[in-house]
Coordinates of C-alpha atoms in Angstrom, one line a residue:
M4 CA 23.9 24.2 -41.6
S5 CA 27.1 24.5 -39.7
E6 CA 29.5 21.6 -39.0
L7 CA 28.5 21.8 -35.3
E8 CA 24.8 21.6 -36.1
G9 CA 25.3 18.7 -38.4
A10 CA 27.1 16.8 -35.6
V11 CA 24.2 16.9 -33.2
E12 CA 22.5 13.6 -32.7
H13 CA 18.8 13.7 -32.3
P14 CA 17.1 11.0 -30.3
N15 CA 15.3 8.3 -32.2
P16 CA 11.6 8.4 -31.2
S17 CA 11.3 4.6 -31.7
N18 CA 14.2 4.0 -29.2
I19 CA 12.5 6.2 -26.6
E20 CA 9.2 4.2 -27.1
I21 CA 11.1 0.9 -26.6
E22 CA 12.8 2.2 -23.4
T23 CA 9.5 3.5 -22.0
E24 CA 7.9 0.1 -22.7
E25 CA 10.7 -1.8 -21.1
C26 CA 10.5 0.4 -18.0
A27 CA 6.8 -0.1 -17.8
V28 CA 7.3 -3.9 -18.0
K29 CA 9.8 -3.9 -15.2
I30 CA 7.6 -1.8 -12.9
A31 CA 4.6 -4.1 -13.7
K32 CA 6.5 -7.2 -12.7
K33 CA 7.5 -5.6 -9.4
E34 CA 3.9 -4.6 -8.7
V35 CA 2.7 -8.2 -9.3
Q36 CA 5.4 -9.6 -7.0
V37 CA 4.3 -7.3 -4.2
L38 CA 0.5 -7.7 -4.7
D39 CA 0.8 -11.5 -4.6
R40 CA 1.9 -11.4 -1.0
I41 CA -1.1 -9.3 0.2
P42 CA -3.7 -10.9 2.5
K43 CA -7.4 -10.4 2.2
R44 CA -8.8 -7.3 4.0
T45 CA -11.1 -8.0 6.9
V46 CA -13.0 -4.7 7.5
P47 CA -16.7 -3.9 6.9
N48 CA -17.6 -3.4 3.2
A49 CA -19.4 -0.1 4.0
N50 CA -19.8 3.1 2.0
V51 CA -18.9 5.4 5.0
P52 CA -17.8 9.0 4.3
E53 CA -14.2 9.6 3.2
K54 CA -11.8 12.2 4.3
I55 CA -9.4 12.5 1.4
I56 CA -6.1 14.2 1.6
L57 CA -4.9 15.2 -1.9
C58 CA -1.2 15.5 -1.9
I59 CA -0.1 17.2 -5.2
D60 CA 3.5 17.4 -6.2
S61 CA 4.3 20.9 -7.5
C62 CA 7.9 19.9 -8.6
Q63 CA 9.0 18.6 -11.9
S64 CA 12.2 17.0 -13.2
D65 CA 14.7 19.0 -15.1
N66 CA 14.1 19.0 -18.9
C67 CA 10.7 17.5 -18.3
K68 CA 8.3 16.7 -21.1
S69 CA 4.8 18.2 -21.4
F70 CA 1.5 16.4 -21.7
Q71 CA -0.4 16.7 -24.9
L72 CA -4.2 16.3 -25.1
D73 CA -5.6 16.8 -28.6
S74 CA -4.1 20.0 -29.8
E75 CA -3.4 21.4 -26.3
V76 CA -0.1 21.2 -24.4
F77 CA 0.0 21.0 -20.6
S78 CA 2.9 21.3 -18.2
P79 CA 3.1 18.5 -15.7
L80 CA 1.5 20.5 -12.9
A81 CA -1.2 21.9 -15.2
M82 CA -2.1 18.3 -16.1
L83 CA -2.1 17.2 -12.4
K84 CA -4.4 20.2 -11.6
R85 CA -6.7 19.0 -14.4
V86 CA -7.0 15.4 -13.2
T87 CA -7.4 16.6 -9.6
E88 CA -10.4 18.7 -10.7
F89 CA -11.8 15.8 -12.5
F90 CA -11.4 13.6 -9.4
L91 CA -12.9 16.1 -7.1
Y92 CA -16.1 16.7 -9.0
S93 CA -16.5 13.1 -9.9
K94 CA -16.0 11.9 -6.3
Q95 CA -18.4 14.5 -5.0
A96 CA -21.0 13.4 -7.5
I97 CA -20.6 9.8 -6.3
N98 CA -20.9 10.7 -2.6
N99 CA -21.5 14.3 -1.6
N100 CA -20.4 13.5 2.0
S101 CA -16.8 13.2 0.9
E102 CA -14.4 15.8 2.4
F103 CA -11.1 16.9 0.9
A104 CA -8.0 18.5 2.2
L105 CA -5.0 19.7 0.2
V106 CA -1.3 19.3 0.7
I107 CA 1.3 20.6 -1.8
L108 CA 4.7 19.0 -2.0
K109 CA 7.4 21.7 -2.5
E110 CA 11.0 20.7 -3.3
N111 CA 12.0 19.8 0.3
E112 CA 8.8 19.9 2.4
P113 CA 5.0 19.4 2.3
I114 CA 2.7 22.3 3.0
W115 CA -0.8 21.8 4.4
V116 CA -2.7 24.2 2.3
H117 CA -6.4 23.6 3.0
H118 CA -8.2 21.6 5.8
F119 CA -11.1 19.3 5.1
T120 CA -14.0 20.8 3.3
K121 CA -16.8 19.6 1.0
N122 CA -16.4 22.7 -1.1
V123 CA -14.3 21.5 -4.1
I124 CA -14.1 25.1 -5.5
E125 CA -12.1 26.2 -2.5
I126 CA -9.7 23.3 -3.0
M127 CA -9.2 24.1 -6.7
I128 CA -8.7 27.8 -5.9
A129 CA -6.0 26.9 -3.4
L130 CA -4.4 24.4 -5.8
N131 CA -4.4 26.9 -8.7
S132 CA -2.5 29.4 -6.6
F133 CA 0.7 27.3 -6.8
D134 CA 3.1 27.3 -9.7
S135 CA 5.5 24.5 -10.7
E136 CA 9.1 24.5 -9.7
T137 CA 12.1 22.4 -10.9
C138 CA 13.4 19.9 -8.4
K139 CA 17.1 19.9 -7.8
S140 CA 17.1 17.5 -4.8
S141 CA 17.9 13.8 -5.2
E142 CA 15.7 12.8 -2.2
F143 CA 12.5 13.9 -0.6
D144 CA 11.8 13.2 3.1
L145 CA 8.4 11.6 3.0
S146 CA 8.4 11.2 6.8
L147 CA 7.6 14.9 6.9
L148 CA 4.3 14.2 5.1
F149 CA 3.2 11.5 7.4
D150 CA 4.2 13.5 10.5
M151 CA 1.9 16.3 9.1
V152 CA -1.0 13.9 8.4
H153 CA -0.7 12.5 12.0
D154 CA -0.7 16.0 13.5
K155 CA -3.6 17.4 11.3
V156 CA -6.0 14.4 11.0
T157 CA -8.0 12.6 13.6
L158 CA -8.2 8.9 12.6
P159 CA -11.3 6.9 13.4
E160 CA -11.3 4.9 16.6
V161 CA -10.5 1.2 16.3
G162 CA -12.5 -0.9 18.8
P163 CA -12.3 -4.6 19.4
D164 CA -15.1 -5.2 17.0
Y165 CA -13.7 -3.1 14.2
K166 CA -13.9 -6.0 11.7
L167 CA -17.7 -6.1 12.1
V168 CA -18.7 -2.5 12.9
A169 CA -18.2 0.2 10.3
P170 CA -16.4 3.4 11.3
L171 CA -17.9 6.9 11.1
N172 CA -15.5 7.6 8.3
V173 CA -12.2 6.6 6.7
V174 CA -9.1 8.6 5.9
R175 CA -7.3 8.3 2.5
L176 CA -4.1 10.0 1.5
I177 CA -3.7 10.2 -2.3
I178 CA -0.2 11.1 -3.3
I179 CA 0.3 12.4 -6.9
Y180 CA 4.0 12.3 -7.4
N181 CA 5.7 13.9 -10.4
R182 CA 9.5 13.6 -10.0
S183 CA 11.7 11.2 -12.0
N184 CA 15.0 12.1 -10.4
C185 CA 14.0 12.5 -6.7
V186 CA 13.5 9.4 -4.5
P187 CA 10.9 9.7 -1.7
K188 CA 12.4 8.2 1.4
L189 CA 11.2 7.5 5.0
R190 CA 13.3 7.7 8.1
S191 CA 14.5 4.3 9.3
G192 CA 12.0 2.8 11.8
D193 CA 9.6 5.8 11.3
R194 CA 7.2 5.3 14.3
I195 CA 4.5 7.7 12.9
Y196 CA 4.4 6.0 9.5
E197 CA 4.2 2.5 11.0
L198 CA 1.3 3.7 13.2
L199 CA -0.6 5.0 10.2
K200 CA 0.3 2.0 8.0
K201 CA -1.2 -0.4 10.5
H202 CA -4.5 1.6 11.0
P203 CA -7.3 -0.4 9.3
Y204 CA -9.1 2.8 8.3
F205 CA -6.2 4.7 6.8
T206 CA -5.2 4.1 3.2
V207 CA -2.4 5.5 1.0
D208 CA -3.0 5.6 -2.8
I209 CA -0.4 6.8 -5.3
L210 CA -0.4 8.1 -8.8
Y211 CA 3.1 8.4 -10.2
A212 CA 3.5 10.4 -13.4
H213 CA 7.1 10.0 -14.6
E214 CA 9.2 11.0 -17.6
E215 CA 9.1 8.7 -20.7
N216 CA 12.8 8.0 -21.2
C217 CA 13.5 6.1 -18.0
S218 CA 17.1 5.4 -19.0
D219 CA 17.8 9.1 -18.4
Y220 CA 16.1 9.2 -15.0
I221 CA 15.6 6.9 -12.0
C222 CA 11.9 6.2 -12.5
E223 CA 12.2 2.6 -11.4
E224 CA 14.0 3.5 -8.1
V225 CA 11.3 6.2 -7.4
Y226 CA 8.6 3.7 -8.1
D227 CA 10.1 1.1 -5.8
A228 CA 10.2 3.7 -3.0
L229 CA 6.5 4.6 -3.6
Q230 CA 5.4 1.0 -3.7
S231 CA 7.0 0.3 -0.3
L232 CA 4.3 2.6 1.2
D233 CA 1.7 -0.1 0.3
N234 CA 0.2 -1.6 3.5
G235 CA -1.5 -4.3 1.4
Y236 CA -4.6 -2.3 0.3
S237 CA -3.2 0.6 -1.7
Y238 CA -3.9 1.4 -5.3
I239 CA -0.6 2.4 -7.0
F240 CA -0.5 3.5 -10.6
E241 CA 2.3 4.7 -12.8
V242 CA 2.1 6.5 -16.1
A243 CA 4.4 8.2 -18.4
K244 CA 3.4 11.4 -20.3
S245 CA 0.1 10.1 -21.5
A246 CA -2.8 12.4 -20.9
T247 CA -5.3 9.6 -21.5
K248 CA -3.8 7.2 -19.1
V249 CA -3.4 9.7 -16.3
H250 CA -7.1 10.5 -16.5
E251 CA -7.9 6.8 -16.5
C252 CA -5.8 6.3 -13.4
S253 CA -7.5 9.2 -11.6
A254 CA -10.8 7.6 -12.4
K255 CA -9.7 4.3 -10.9
L256 CA -8.9 6.1 -7.7
L257 CA -12.6 7.1 -7.3
A258 CA -13.4 3.6 -5.8
H259 CA -14.1 3.5 -2.0
P260 CA -11.2 1.9 -0.1
L261 CA -13.5 -0.3 1.9
Q262 CA -15.5 -1.5 -1.1
R263 CA -13.0 -2.0 -3.8
P264 CA -11.1 -5.3 -4.4
L265 CA -7.4 -5.6 -4.1
Q266 CA -5.7 -3.9 -7.0
K267 CA -4.5 -7.2 -8.5
N268 CA -8.2 -8.4 -8.6
S269 CA -9.6 -5.2 -10.1
S270 CA -11.0 -5.3 -13.6
Y271 CA -12.1 -2.4 -15.8
D272 CA -13.3 -4.4 -18.8
F273 CA -16.9 -3.8 -19.9

C-alpha cells in the first residue's frame, strides 16, 4: 500500500448510523410540533374516487447511496419506480375507480407526462421511460409544480354545504422527493399554491427519501421546506436509504385522504 493510500481515512459506519439517527430525531420533533397545531378536519368521511397525481423525482444527489433489498442493489430512481408500482397496483386493488396521473421532476422543472387514467400499466411504461440524473441545483422552484397542477386539473366544486355533502371525487398530489442538497421553494405569496392549499378536497402528501449521512447534506432544511406544504391534513414521511421503510411509507399513503385520521393519530400496530 502506498503512503497516500495509507493516509486515506475511511468513514466509520457507526458514526454514520449515529448521525442518521440524530437527523431522524430532529425531523421527528419538528413533525410533532407542526402536527400539534392542526385542527380537526370537517369534511364528509366518504370513500369517493381519487384522482392521484404521482410526482416522481428523477434527480438524485451527488455521490448518492443506493438502496439494498436482500441481495439486490437499486439506484434511488429504480427504488422509487418499484414503490410507485407497488402503490399503483395496491391502490387499484383497494378501489378500481382510482385514477392516476404522472409528473416527473427534472432538475429545474416538472414535466406532465401522463394525464389521468385507470390503466396503471400505462403509468408504469411512462415512468420507466425516464432515467435518473444528478442534481446540481441548490433550489427547486416548487411553484412551477403547483402552477401545472392548477392548469391541468379540475378541482371538485365547493358548495355551501361541502362539510355535509361528499364531492364527486378528491384530488391528491403525492410528491416523492429524492434530493438531499436541493431545497424545494415556493414563490413568496404564491397565489396558486394558497388557492390549492385552502381547497378542502385537495391534499398534498410527501415521501422524502434522503441520504443517510445528513451532516454532509442539508436533509433537515429540505424536510422543513417540504413540511411547510402541509395544510393540516397531509401525510409526510421521511426515510433514509432503507428499502423496507420506503415500502412501508408507500403503504401508509394508500389510505383515503377523507377517511384517514390525522397523521399524528394514525397507528399501524396490530
